[in-house]
PDB file of C-alpha atoms in Angstrom:
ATOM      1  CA  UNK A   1       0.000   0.000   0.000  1.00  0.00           C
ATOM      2  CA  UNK A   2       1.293   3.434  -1.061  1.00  0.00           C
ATOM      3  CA  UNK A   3       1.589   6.201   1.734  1.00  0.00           C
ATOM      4  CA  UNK A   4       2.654   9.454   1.803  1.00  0.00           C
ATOM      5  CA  UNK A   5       2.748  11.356   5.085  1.00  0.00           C
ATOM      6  CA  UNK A   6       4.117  15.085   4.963  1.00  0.00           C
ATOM      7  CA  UNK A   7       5.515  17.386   7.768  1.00  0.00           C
ATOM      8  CA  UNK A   8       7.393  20.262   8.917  1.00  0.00           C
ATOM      9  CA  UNK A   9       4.803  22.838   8.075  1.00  0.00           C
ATOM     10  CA  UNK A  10       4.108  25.378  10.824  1.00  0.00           C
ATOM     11  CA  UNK A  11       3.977  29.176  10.200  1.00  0.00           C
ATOM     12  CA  UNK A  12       6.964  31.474   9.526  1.00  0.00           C
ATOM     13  CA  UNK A  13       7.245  35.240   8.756  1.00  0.00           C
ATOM     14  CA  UNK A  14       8.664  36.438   5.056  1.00  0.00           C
ATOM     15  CA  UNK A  15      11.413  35.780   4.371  1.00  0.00           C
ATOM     16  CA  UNK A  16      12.036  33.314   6.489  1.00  0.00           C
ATOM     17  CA  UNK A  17      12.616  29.023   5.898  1.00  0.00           C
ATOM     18  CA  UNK A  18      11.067  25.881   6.599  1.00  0.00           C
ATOM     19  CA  UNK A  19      11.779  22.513   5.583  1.00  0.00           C
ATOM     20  CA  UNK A  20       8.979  20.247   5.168  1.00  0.00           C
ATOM     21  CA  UNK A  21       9.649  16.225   5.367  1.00  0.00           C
ATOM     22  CA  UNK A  22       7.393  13.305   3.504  1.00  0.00           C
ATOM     23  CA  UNK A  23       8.127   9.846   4.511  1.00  0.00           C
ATOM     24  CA  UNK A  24       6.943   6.971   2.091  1.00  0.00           C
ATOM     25  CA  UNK A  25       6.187   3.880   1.788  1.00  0.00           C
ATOM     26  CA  UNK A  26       4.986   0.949  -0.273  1.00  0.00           C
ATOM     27  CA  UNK A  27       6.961   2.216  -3.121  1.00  0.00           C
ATOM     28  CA  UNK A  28      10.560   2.705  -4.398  1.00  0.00           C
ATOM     29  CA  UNK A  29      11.819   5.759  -5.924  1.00  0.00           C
ATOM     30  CA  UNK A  30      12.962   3.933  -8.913  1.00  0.00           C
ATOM     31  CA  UNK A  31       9.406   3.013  -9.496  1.00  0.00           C
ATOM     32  CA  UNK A  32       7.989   6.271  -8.866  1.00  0.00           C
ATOM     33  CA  UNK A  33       8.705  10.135  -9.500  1.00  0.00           C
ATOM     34  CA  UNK A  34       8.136  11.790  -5.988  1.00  0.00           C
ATOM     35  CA  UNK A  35       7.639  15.414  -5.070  1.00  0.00           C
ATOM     36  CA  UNK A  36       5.200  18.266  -3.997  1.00  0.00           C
ATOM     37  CA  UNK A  37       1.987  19.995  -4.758  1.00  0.00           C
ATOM     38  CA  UNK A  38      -0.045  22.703  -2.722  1.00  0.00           C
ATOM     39  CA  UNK A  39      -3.043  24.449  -2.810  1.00  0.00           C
ATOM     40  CA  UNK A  40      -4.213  27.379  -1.433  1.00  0.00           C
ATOM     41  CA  UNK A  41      -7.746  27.926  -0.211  1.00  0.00           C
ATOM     42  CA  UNK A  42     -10.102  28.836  -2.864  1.00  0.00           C
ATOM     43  CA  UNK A  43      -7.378  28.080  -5.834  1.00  0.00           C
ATOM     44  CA  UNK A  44      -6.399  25.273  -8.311  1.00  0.00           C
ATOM     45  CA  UNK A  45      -3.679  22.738  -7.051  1.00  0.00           C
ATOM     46  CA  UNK A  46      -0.387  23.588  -7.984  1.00  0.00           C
ATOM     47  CA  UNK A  47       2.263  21.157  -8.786  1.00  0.00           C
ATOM     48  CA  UNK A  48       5.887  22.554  -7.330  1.00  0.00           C
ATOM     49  CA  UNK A  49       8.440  20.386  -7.664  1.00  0.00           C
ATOM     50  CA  UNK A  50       8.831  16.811  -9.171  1.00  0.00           C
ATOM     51  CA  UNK A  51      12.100  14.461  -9.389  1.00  0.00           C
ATOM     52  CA  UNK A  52      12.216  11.128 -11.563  1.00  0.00           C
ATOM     53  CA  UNK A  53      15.072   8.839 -11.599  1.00  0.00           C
ATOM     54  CA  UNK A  54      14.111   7.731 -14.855  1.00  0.00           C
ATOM     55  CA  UNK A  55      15.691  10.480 -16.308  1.00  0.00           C
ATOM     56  CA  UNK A  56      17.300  11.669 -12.876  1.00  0.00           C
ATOM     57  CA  UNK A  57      16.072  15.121 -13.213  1.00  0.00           C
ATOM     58  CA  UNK A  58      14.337  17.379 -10.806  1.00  0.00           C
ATOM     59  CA  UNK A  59      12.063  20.129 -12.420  1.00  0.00           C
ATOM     60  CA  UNK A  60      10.569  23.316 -10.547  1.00  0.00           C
ATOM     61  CA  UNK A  61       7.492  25.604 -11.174  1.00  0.00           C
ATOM     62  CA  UNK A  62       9.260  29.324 -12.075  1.00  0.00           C
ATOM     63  CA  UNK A  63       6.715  30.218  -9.074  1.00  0.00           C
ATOM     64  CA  UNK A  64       9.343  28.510  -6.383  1.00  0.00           C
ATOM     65  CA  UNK A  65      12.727  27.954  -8.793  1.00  0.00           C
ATOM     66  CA  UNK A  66      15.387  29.518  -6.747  1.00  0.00           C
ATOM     67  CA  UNK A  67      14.002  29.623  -3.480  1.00  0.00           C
ATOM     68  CA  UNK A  68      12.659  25.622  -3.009  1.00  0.00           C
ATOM     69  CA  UNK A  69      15.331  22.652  -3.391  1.00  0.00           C
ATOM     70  CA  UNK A  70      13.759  19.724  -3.690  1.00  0.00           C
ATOM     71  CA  UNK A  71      16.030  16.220  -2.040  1.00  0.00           C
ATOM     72  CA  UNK A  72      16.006  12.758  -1.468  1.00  0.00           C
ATOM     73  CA  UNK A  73      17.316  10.119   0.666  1.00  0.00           C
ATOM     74  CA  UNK A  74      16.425   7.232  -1.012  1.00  0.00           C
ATOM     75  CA  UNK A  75      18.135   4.926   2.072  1.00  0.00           C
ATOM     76  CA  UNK A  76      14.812   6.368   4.404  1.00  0.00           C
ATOM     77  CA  UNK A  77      12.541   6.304   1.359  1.00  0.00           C
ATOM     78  CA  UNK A  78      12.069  10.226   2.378  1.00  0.00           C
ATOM     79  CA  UNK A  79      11.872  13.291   0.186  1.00  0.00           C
ATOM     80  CA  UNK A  80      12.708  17.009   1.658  1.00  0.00           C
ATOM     81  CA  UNK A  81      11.333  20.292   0.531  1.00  0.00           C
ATOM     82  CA  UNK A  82      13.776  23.015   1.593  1.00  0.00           C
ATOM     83  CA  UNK A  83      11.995  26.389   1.026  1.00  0.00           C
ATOM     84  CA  UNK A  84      13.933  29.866   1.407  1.00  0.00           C
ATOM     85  CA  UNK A  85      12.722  33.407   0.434  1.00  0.00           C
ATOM     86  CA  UNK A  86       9.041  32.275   1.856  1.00  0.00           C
ATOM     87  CA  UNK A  87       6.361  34.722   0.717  1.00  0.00           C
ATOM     88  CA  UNK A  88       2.426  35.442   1.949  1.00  0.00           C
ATOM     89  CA  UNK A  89       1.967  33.995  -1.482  1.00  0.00           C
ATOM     90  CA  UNK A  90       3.291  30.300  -0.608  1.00  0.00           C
ATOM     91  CA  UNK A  91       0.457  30.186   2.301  1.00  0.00           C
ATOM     92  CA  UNK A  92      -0.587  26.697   1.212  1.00  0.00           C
ATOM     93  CA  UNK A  93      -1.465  23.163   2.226  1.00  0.00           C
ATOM     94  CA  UNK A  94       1.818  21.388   0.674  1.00  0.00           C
ATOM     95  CA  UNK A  95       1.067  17.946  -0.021  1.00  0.00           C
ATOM     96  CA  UNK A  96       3.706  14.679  -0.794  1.00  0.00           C
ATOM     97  CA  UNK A  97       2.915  13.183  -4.246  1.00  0.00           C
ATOM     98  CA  UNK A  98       4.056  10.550  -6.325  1.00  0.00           C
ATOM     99  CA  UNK A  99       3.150   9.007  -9.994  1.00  0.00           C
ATOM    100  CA  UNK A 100       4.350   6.427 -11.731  1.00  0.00           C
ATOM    101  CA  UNK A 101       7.532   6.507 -14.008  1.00  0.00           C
ATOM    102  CA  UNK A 102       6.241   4.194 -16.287  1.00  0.00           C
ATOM    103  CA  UNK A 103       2.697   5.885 -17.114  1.00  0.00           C
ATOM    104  CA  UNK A 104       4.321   9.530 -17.131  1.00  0.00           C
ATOM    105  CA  UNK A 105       6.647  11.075 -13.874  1.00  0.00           C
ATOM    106  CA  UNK A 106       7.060  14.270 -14.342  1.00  0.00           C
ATOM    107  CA  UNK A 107       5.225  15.049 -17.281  1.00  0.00           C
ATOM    108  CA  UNK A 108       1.997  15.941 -15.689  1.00  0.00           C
ATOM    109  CA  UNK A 109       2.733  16.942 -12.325  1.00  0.00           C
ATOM    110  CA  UNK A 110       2.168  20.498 -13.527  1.00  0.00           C
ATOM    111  CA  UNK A 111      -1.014  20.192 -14.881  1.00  0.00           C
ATOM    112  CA  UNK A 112      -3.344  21.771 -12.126  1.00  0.00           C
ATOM    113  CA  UNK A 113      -6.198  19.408 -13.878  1.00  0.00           C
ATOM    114  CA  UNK A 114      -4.095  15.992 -13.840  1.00  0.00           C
ATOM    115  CA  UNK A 115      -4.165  14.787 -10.034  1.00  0.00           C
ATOM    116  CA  UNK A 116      -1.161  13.043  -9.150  1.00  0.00           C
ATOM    117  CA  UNK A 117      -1.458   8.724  -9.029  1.00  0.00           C
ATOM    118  CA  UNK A 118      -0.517   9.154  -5.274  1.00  0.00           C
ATOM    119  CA  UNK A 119      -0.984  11.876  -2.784  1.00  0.00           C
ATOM    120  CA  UNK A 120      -0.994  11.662   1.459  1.00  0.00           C
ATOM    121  CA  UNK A 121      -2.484  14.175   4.143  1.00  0.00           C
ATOM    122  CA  UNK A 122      -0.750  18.140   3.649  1.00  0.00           C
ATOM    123  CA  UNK A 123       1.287  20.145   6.098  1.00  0.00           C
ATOM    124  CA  UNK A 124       0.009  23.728   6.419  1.00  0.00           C
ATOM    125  CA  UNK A 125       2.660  26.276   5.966  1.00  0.00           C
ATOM    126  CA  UNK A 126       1.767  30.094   6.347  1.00  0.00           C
ATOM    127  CA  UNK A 127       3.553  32.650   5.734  1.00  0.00           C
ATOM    128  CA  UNK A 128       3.330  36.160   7.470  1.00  0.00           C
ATOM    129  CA  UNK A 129       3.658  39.632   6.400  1.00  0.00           C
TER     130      UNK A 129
END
């Protein structure tokens, strides 16, 4: 069985950093592209931050590219979301997502209408003024 369970989320002022934590299970990175989505109340999912070892890349939206570094440890089966520069805009539910190499990876994840094969319960993360 596939689980995804996120942490680390808590609030933080601008400009400041978190670093948010998903532990999985039930499936190997080599199997699976892993990353992270959020959504914000009252707008479409957005897709973040994706890595596939199928082609052993890691892709960003331009929304967080420069300020979020997405990392594995693929010994603990865990995925890390360092974020830097936070801004009121990132106030989001960030969720732990994976999809399957074979039926796509990456290629979707930033589609706001193509849900990920794989998702687990968010950590909040707001960000203050």
């Amino acid at each position: 069985e596939v689980q995804l369970q996120a942490s680390g989320g808590g609030l933080v002022q601008a400009g400041g950093s978190l670093r948010l934590s998903c532990a999985a299970s039930g499936f190997t990175f080599d199997d699976y592209a892993i990353g992270w989505f959020r959504q914000a109340p009252g707008k479409e999912r957005e897709g973040i931050s994706c890595f596939s070892s199928g082609d052993n890349s890691t892709y960003y939206a331009d929304s967080v590219k420069g300020r979020f570094t997405l990392s594995s440890d693929n010994a603990k089966n865990t995925v890390y979301l360092q974020m830097s520069g936070l801004e009121p805009e990132d106030t989001a539910v960030y969720y732990c997502a994976a999809d399957e190499i074979l039926l796509g990876g990456c290629q979707e994840w930033f589609n706001p209408k193509v849900p990920n094969d794989y998702w687990g319960q968010g950590t909040l993360v707001t960000v203050s003024s």
